[in-house]
Amino acid sequence: YEIHKALMVRNSYLPAETKNGQRISVMGNIELPEEVVSLLDHGGDGIGLYRTEFQYLSRPDFPSENSLFENYKDVIDVMGHRPVTIRTLDINGDKAVNYIRDNQEPNPALGLRAIRYCLRKPDIFQTQLRAILRAAAYGNVRILLPLISGIEEVEQAFEQIDEAAETLEKQGVVYKRDIPVGVMIEVPSAAVTADILAEKADFFSIGTNDLIQYTLAIDRGNRHVAHLHQPLHPAILRLIKGTCDAAKANGIPTYMCGEMAAEPIFAPILLGLGVNELSMNPQTIPVVKNAIRSIDTTGIDGFMEEMMRLTTPNAIQDLLAHQFGSVVPRIGLSEQER
Amino acid sequence: YEIHKALMVRNSYLPAETKNGQRISVMGNIELPEEVVSLLDHGGDGIGLYRTEFQYLSRPDFPSENSLFENYKDVIDVMGHRPVTIRTLDINGDKAVNYIRDNQEPNPALGLRAIRYCLRKPDIFQTQLRAILRAAAYGNVRILLPLISGIEEVEQAFEQIDEAAETLEKQGVVYKRDIPVGVMIEVPSAAVTADILAEKADFFSIGTNDLIQYTLAIDRGNRHVAHLHQPLHPAILRLIKGTCDAAKANGIPTYMCGEMAAEPIFAPILLGLGVNELSMNPQTIPVVKNAIRSIDTTGIDGFMEEMMRLTTPNAIQDLLAHQFGSVVPRIGLSEQER
Ligand SMILES: [Mg+2]
Ligand SMILES: [Mg+2]
């Protein structure tokens, strides 16, 4: 087993390419700058999700532009030419910041979070955006907007990014505005209107944990309803497929972060739907890369058509196991996306 | 104004029929049996949503089959041949029952509620179902299943209804099994898979308040995000349209309860999408009936096509106001669906 594991980690430096030559990037999710080393050690092709909440949680007040900038630049410097996807502040219910939350929300998962919070507090948003644009001058940076529910929020966020760039321009500071700005697809309304969002976004990143939580109205942290948290629910597959199709029609790529991306047995479906990049806990990267390298996706379109006609999560899981179960392991979902 | 109001209430006994002859039923939501009188006084064509939580909330323990039966029969007797839509127990976070909730859920809106609770507690569900089937022998009763997220829950609920009927059959009690059993479309996954659910359900009832809440990930009780609670979001209109289309394709009707049904300015859209029945706070029935009687839906298909192409709630609202604002008032949303 140790030899198998060592081989897998060694092979993880190779690209994730199926037996028939379909390629997909396998990236890592990080929260702290020091996780970058582990991400590279595990063969990550880049950072698919850099969560930026930590710097806001570990202090008595809001972090300065410079401290954010230096933090981002440290990560970017190590990553070199590889993509670094920085998600803007995604403050939420289960990771509440004391100095922000002066009130208790009865359903924090449905409350003033993420992009909603940032658009209501432009000063805080501007500080972070300036730090990101400055750091972007030193590498391959993307901005990712969390919890988007409609096109108006995307447009407002783009205006905020433009404003941050104008401020830096006036100040004569080194920065880069011309970077991809993507939309997280994790609110059902965003998936249902992906064709509208695709006209503005440079890429999509599907956040499967929240998407499943809202689409099925299941709190994934609540053990009483955990049995209903089904990634293979036909509604989830339809929303993922609709998102990928809308992205393709508009010539933009679709990425995925969240537990679903990290589960090897789901890889054939994600390859079949045309997801371009998977991002996960760095430790899982070798397992997923290895799984993808053992899959043959010849004829996957027919398989997907058959799958999309099924009506229950169990039937979908059975078909998946029947077709790919002998090649790809099911490791059990391993990570909490936040 | 008083004369206008009196005329409107008098006219509310007439059917809700547009100028060009399109008919829609206008029903009332009730919670207590005594509300039936007000419902009939306001011209309600039936009960579109009978909330059954009250009997569970006003007692120290679970109500008996007989006390539920008598309560339902009281309502049915007054309603005569008119439809009485009994929603099965929809215990939820904001109306928690003390003797049920032994634990606090961090996001009750996404927790063990409604059909999920009933399927986990078959004894409690069986008691209510037997009471409904017994009362059904005395009138025009429909059963409505709340918070359905997928076909498996519908199948399990149908099995429970069959079991309740078998028990009554063995006991030699008067009952009626052959009644319509409908599915509430209020979880996004149900709307997204309406074509699958329509094969099993006898009717749909769209619960707009929860559907909007989950689809947009907005707690409608949270004032910090109230501005994002948009019934005219293109994602909401698409999900309602998809539900109506799936119902039509399977030859079943679509009803609607929730605030959206009670807002006269939305009536043209709901008529255009082919909703067959609206249910609301009894006091609002005359206003909505009056609005429908002042609308002409000739050429509504072209209007709907134009509307479905719009990308923002504001653009949709402007088009609606431009086309129907002079005929139909906007009264402001008036009722909380629970
Ligand atoms: Mg999220
Ligand atoms: Mg509801």
XYZ file of C-alpha atoms in Angstrom, chain A residues 94 102-103 105-113 116 120 147 149-153 155 187-190 192-196 213-225 227-228 230 233-236 238-239 309-315, chain B residues 94 102-103 105-113 116 120 147 149-153 155 187-190 192-196 213-225 227-228 230 233-236 238-239 309-315:
118
model
C -20.479 29.266 10.178
C -23.465 42.755 15.184
C -26.649 40.737 14.771
C -29.309 35.800 11.566
C -31.807 32.967 12.038
C -30.659 31.210 8.814
C -27.072 32.417 8.216
C -26.727 30.248 5.085
C -29.477 32.388 3.522
C -28.263 35.718 4.883
C -25.937 38.643 4.230
C -22.908 36.731 2.990
C -23.883 40.488 -0.860
C -23.054 46.543 0.778
C -22.576 33.575 -3.994
C -27.468 35.037 -7.604
C -27.991 37.177 -10.723
C -26.410 39.282 -13.448
C -26.865 42.577 -11.585
C -24.480 41.462 -8.834
C -22.208 43.884 -13.138
C -26.809 29.556 -5.864
C -29.546 27.722 -7.844
C -30.635 30.922 -9.615
C -27.109 31.333 -11.007
C -30.654 28.328 -13.873
C -29.530 31.558 -15.600
C -25.989 30.467 -16.491
C -26.597 31.507 -20.120
C -27.159 35.101 -18.949
C -27.324 22.598 -0.159
C -29.561 25.265 -1.695
C -30.954 23.188 -4.580
C -32.106 20.412 -2.248
C -32.783 22.768 0.697
C -30.479 20.628 2.835
C -28.070 22.061 5.394
C -25.028 19.880 4.813
C -23.913 20.452 8.389
C -27.192 19.068 9.793
C -26.958 15.342 10.516
C -30.755 14.947 10.586
C -30.975 15.593 6.862
C -29.082 11.386 4.074
C -30.806 13.777 1.643
C -27.248 13.770 -2.770
C -29.677 13.944 -7.631
C -30.898 14.452 -11.214
C -31.574 18.126 -10.445
C -27.908 18.630 -9.522
C -29.038 18.963 -14.796
C -27.844 22.231 -13.219
C -32.517 10.077 -18.423
C -32.426 8.406 -14.988
C -34.768 9.753 -12.317
C -33.234 8.845 -8.946
C -29.822 9.290 -7.283
C -29.677 5.531 -6.644
C -30.216 4.612 -10.272
C -39.939 29.383 12.538
C -35.253 18.340 21.040
C -32.326 19.938 19.233
C -30.723 23.363 14.013
C -28.312 26.097 12.854
C -30.269 26.656 9.592
C -33.822 25.470 10.310
C -35.005 26.424 6.810
C -32.626 23.763 5.481
C -33.347 21.173 8.146
C -35.629 18.300 9.144
C -38.948 19.804 8.060
C -38.758 14.886 5.650
C -38.899 9.825 9.434
C -41.056 20.320 0.718
C -37.116 17.479 -3.208
C -37.264 14.367 -5.420
C -39.342 11.511 -6.786
C -38.315 9.063 -4.052
C -40.024 11.170 -1.385
C -43.145 7.487 -3.899
C -37.563 23.248 -3.384
C -35.455 24.152 -6.463
C -34.689 20.493 -7.214
C -38.441 19.785 -7.492
C -35.807 21.460 -11.973
C -37.161 17.879 -12.161
C -40.860 18.733 -12.508
C -41.085 16.481 -15.586
C -40.109 13.494 -13.407
C -36.018 31.733 -0.746
C -34.094 28.611 -1.745
C -33.518 29.478 -5.406
C -31.984 32.847 -4.536
C -30.514 31.642 -1.203
C -32.319 34.485 0.539
C -33.996 34.150 3.927
C -37.168 36.131 3.373
C -37.384 36.895 7.083
C -33.928 38.536 7.092
C -34.152 42.295 6.526
C -30.471 42.518 5.531
C -31.114 40.594 2.327
C -33.799 43.638 -1.198
C -32.601 40.488 -2.993
C -37.119 39.101 -6.142
C -35.908 37.152 -11.078
C -35.528 35.383 -14.454
C -34.536 32.168 -12.639
C -37.861 32.180 -10.752
C -37.999 29.964 -15.667
C -38.639 27.513 -12.847
C -35.888 36.906 -22.891
C -35.230 39.653 -20.319
C -32.263 39.222 -17.990
C -32.985 41.314 -14.891
C -35.885 41.624 -12.417
C -36.035 45.378 -13.107
C -36.416 44.957 -16.855
